[in-house]
XYZ file of C-alpha atoms in Angstrom:
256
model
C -51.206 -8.394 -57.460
C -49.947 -5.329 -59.650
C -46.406 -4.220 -59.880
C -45.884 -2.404 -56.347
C -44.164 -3.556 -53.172
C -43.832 -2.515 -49.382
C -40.517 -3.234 -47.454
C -41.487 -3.522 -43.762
C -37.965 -2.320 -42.734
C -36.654 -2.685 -38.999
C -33.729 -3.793 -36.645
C -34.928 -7.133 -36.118
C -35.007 -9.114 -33.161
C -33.900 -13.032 -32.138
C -36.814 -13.065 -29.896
C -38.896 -15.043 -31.447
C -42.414 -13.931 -29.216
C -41.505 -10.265 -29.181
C -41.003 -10.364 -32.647
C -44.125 -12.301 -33.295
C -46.172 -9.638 -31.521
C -44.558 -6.411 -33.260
C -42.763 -6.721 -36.450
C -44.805 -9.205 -38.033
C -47.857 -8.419 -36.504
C -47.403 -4.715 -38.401
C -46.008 -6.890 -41.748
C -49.230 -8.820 -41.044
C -52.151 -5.460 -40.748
C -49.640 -4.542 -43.841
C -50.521 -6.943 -45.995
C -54.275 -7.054 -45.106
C -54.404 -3.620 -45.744
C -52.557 -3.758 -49.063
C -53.428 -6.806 -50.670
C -52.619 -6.224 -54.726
C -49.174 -5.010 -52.925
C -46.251 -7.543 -52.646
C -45.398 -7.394 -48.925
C -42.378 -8.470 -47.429
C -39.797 -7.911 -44.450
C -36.594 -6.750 -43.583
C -33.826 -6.693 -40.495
C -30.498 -4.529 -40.798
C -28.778 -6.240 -37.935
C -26.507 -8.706 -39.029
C -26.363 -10.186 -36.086
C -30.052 -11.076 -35.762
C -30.356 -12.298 -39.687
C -27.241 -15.372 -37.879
C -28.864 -15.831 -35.210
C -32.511 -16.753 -36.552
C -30.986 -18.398 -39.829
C -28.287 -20.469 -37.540
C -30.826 -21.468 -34.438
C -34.058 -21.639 -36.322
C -33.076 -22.086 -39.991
C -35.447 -18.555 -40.915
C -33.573 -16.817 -44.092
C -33.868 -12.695 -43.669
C -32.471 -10.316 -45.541
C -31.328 -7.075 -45.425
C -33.608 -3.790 -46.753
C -31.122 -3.650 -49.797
C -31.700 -7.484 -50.488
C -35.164 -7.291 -50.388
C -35.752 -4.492 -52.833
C -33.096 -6.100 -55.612
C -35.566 -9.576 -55.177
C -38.431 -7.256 -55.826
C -37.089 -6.182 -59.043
C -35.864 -8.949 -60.343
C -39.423 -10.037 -59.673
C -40.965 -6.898 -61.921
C -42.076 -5.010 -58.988
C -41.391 -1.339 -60.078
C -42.759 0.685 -57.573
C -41.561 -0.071 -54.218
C -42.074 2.076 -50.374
C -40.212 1.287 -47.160
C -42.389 1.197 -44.149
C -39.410 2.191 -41.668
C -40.320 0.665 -37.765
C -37.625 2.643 -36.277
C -38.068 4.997 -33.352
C -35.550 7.965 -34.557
C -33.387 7.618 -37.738
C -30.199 6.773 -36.274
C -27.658 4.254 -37.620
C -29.943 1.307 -38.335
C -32.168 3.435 -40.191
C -29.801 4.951 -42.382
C -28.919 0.884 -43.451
C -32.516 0.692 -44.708
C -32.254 3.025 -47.527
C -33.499 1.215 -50.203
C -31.672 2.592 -52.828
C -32.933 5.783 -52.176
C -36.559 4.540 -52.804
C -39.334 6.281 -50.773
C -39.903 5.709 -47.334
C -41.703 6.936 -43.966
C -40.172 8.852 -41.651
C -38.941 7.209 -38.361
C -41.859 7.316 -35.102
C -40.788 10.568 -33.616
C -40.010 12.427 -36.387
C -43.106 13.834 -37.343
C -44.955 16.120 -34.115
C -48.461 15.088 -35.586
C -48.379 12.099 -34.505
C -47.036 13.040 -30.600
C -50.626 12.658 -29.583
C -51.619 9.506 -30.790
C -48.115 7.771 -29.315
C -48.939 9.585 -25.793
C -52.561 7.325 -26.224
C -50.780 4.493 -27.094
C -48.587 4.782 -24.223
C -51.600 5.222 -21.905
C -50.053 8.181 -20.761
C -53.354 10.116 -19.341
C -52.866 10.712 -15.055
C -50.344 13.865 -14.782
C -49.970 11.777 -11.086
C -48.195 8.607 -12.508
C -44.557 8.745 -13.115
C -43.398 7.044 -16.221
C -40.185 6.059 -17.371
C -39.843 5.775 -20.699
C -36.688 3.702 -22.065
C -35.644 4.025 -25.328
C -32.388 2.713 -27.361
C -30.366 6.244 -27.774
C -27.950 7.133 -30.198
C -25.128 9.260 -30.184
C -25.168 10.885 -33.549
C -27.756 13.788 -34.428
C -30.915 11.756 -34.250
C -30.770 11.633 -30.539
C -32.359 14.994 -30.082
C -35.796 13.171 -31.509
C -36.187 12.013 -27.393
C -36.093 15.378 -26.572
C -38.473 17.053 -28.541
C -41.437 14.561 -27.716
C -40.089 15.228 -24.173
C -40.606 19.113 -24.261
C -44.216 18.138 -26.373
C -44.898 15.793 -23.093
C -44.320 18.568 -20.703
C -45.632 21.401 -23.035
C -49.090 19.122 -22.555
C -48.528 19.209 -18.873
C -47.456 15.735 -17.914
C -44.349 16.541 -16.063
C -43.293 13.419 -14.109
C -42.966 11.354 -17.780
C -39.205 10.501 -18.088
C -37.721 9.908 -21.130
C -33.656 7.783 -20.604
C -31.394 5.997 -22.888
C -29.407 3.105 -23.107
C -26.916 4.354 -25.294
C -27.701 8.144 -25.884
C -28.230 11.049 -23.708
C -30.277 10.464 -20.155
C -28.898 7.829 -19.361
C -29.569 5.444 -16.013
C -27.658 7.702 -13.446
C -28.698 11.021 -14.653
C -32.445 9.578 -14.618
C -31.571 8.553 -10.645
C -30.892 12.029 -9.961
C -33.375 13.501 -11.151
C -35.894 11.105 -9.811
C -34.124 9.508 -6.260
C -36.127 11.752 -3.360
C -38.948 12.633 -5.196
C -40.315 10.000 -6.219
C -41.334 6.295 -4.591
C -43.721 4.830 -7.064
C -43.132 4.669 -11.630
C -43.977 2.873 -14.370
C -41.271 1.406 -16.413
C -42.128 1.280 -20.037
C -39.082 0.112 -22.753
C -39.469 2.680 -25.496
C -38.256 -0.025 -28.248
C -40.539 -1.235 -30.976
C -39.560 -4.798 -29.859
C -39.420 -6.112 -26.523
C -36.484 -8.312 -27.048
C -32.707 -8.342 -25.592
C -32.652 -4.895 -24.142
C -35.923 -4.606 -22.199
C -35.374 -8.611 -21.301
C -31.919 -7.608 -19.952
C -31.133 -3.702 -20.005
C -34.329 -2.588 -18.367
C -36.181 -5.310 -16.700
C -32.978 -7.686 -16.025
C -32.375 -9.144 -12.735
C -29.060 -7.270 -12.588
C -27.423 -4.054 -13.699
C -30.931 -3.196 -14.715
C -33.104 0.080 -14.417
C -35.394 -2.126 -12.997
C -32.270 -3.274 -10.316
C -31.576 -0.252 -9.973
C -35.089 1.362 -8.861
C -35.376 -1.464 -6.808
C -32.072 -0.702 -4.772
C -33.076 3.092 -4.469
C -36.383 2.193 -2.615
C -38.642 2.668 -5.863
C -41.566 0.335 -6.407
C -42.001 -0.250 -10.381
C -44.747 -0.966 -11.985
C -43.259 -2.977 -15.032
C -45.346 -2.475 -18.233
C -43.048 -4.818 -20.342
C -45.075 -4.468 -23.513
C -43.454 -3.177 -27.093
C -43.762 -0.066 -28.950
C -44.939 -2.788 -31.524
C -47.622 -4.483 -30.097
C -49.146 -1.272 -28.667
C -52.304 -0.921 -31.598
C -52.602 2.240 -31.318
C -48.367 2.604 -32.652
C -49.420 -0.223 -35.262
C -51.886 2.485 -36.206
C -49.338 4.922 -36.583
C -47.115 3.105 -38.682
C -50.275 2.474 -41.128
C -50.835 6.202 -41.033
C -47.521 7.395 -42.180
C -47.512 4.230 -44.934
C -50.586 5.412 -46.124
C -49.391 9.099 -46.186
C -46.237 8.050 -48.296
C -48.366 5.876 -50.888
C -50.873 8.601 -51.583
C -47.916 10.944 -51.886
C -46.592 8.343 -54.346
C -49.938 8.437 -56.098
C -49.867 11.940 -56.719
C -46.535 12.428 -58.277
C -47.621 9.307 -60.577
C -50.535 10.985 -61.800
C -48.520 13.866 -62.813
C -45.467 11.565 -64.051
C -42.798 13.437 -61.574
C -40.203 11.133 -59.844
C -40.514 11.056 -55.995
């Protein structure tokens, strides 16, 4: 192992089989990708760090954390591999000292294709609901561009809603309540924990609820941005983007 690390950064989850099947199944293609690379992980929500240390004894730490343990441990050179949808609050806790790090999912357009694949979003017939966490500062607007890319390829029953942002439940019920009987509900998280157990496909006060009391058949597709591979693959692409960018301004001794 030389002297460089990789902080898998992300929100965490207390699910323990969601979070089996996305965050450390990306830590795990990580590390088998990067082998001479110290590899580890990182959650920014406090309250996910209690939970698993307090109900199943598993020590996190935060982004901040991580990176001082990788000094003191003589790593020098150290990226963040950020699993974050849009770079809202959480994201801005995984910092890392102002080290280098990738850019959120949806913030880079090149990579709008590959996420429509991963989605399986292919019949311009099938209406899909995407649901994603939402923010209300700036970052938000992220939903709506790879909305407007979604239509500009011609797919123009894809729905993109919030739980805590813009497009929310009752503006996606009028837009969709008349015109259409039949969608797939996708959660547009990277892990399928608490909100897509309870916010999206819950019983009650759900969007799955809801559809159901408007006369809607769903088709629930409860999967993870996470475990989709083809979204693992995009998280290696934008890692491997940011440590041959790294490279580059090493060979020519310039500070990233």
């Amino acid at each position: 192992m030389n002297n460089r690390g990789i902080v898998v950064a992300s929100f965490g989850s207390s699910y323990l089989e969601a979070k089996k099947k996305s965050f450390d199944a990306i830590e795990d293609l990580v590390k088998g990708e990067y082998k001479d690379y110290l590899v580890e992980s990182s959650y920014s929500s406090g309250i996910v760090r209690g939970i698993l240390k307090k109900r199943d004894g598993i020590e996190s730490r935060t982004t901040e954390e991580q990176v001082d343990d990788m000094k003191a441990r003589g790593i020098e050179d150290i990226a963040i591999l950020s699993l974050y949808v849009i770079p809202g609050v959480e994201y801005e806790k995984s910092t890392g000292q102002g080290l280098p790090r990738t850019l959120t999912l949806l913030e880079e357009e090149e990579y709008y294709d590959d996420i429509m694949k991963a989605l399986k979003i292919e019949d311009k017939e099938e209406v899909v609901i995407l649901v994603g966490h939402g923010t209300y500062v700036e970052a938000d607007s992220y939903y709506g561009n790879f909305q407007r890319y979604i239509y500009s390829k011609g797919f123009d029953n894809v729905y993109i809603s919030s739980l805590e942002g813009a497009n929310g439940l009752d503006d996606l019920l009028e837009k969709i309540k008349g015109k259409h009987n039949r969608v797939r509900l996708v959660p547009f998280l990277i892990v399928a924990g608490d909100h897509a157990q309870n916010d999206i496909f819950g019983e009650e006060d759900s969007y799955l609820s809801a559809f159901k009391e408007n006369g809607i058949e769903v088709v629930e597709d409860r999967q993870g941005l996470g475990e989709r591979r083809g979204i693992q693959e995009v998280f290696l692409k934008k890692l491997e983007a940011l440590l041959s960018k790294m490279d580059e301004f090493e060979k020519i001794g310039g500070y990233f």
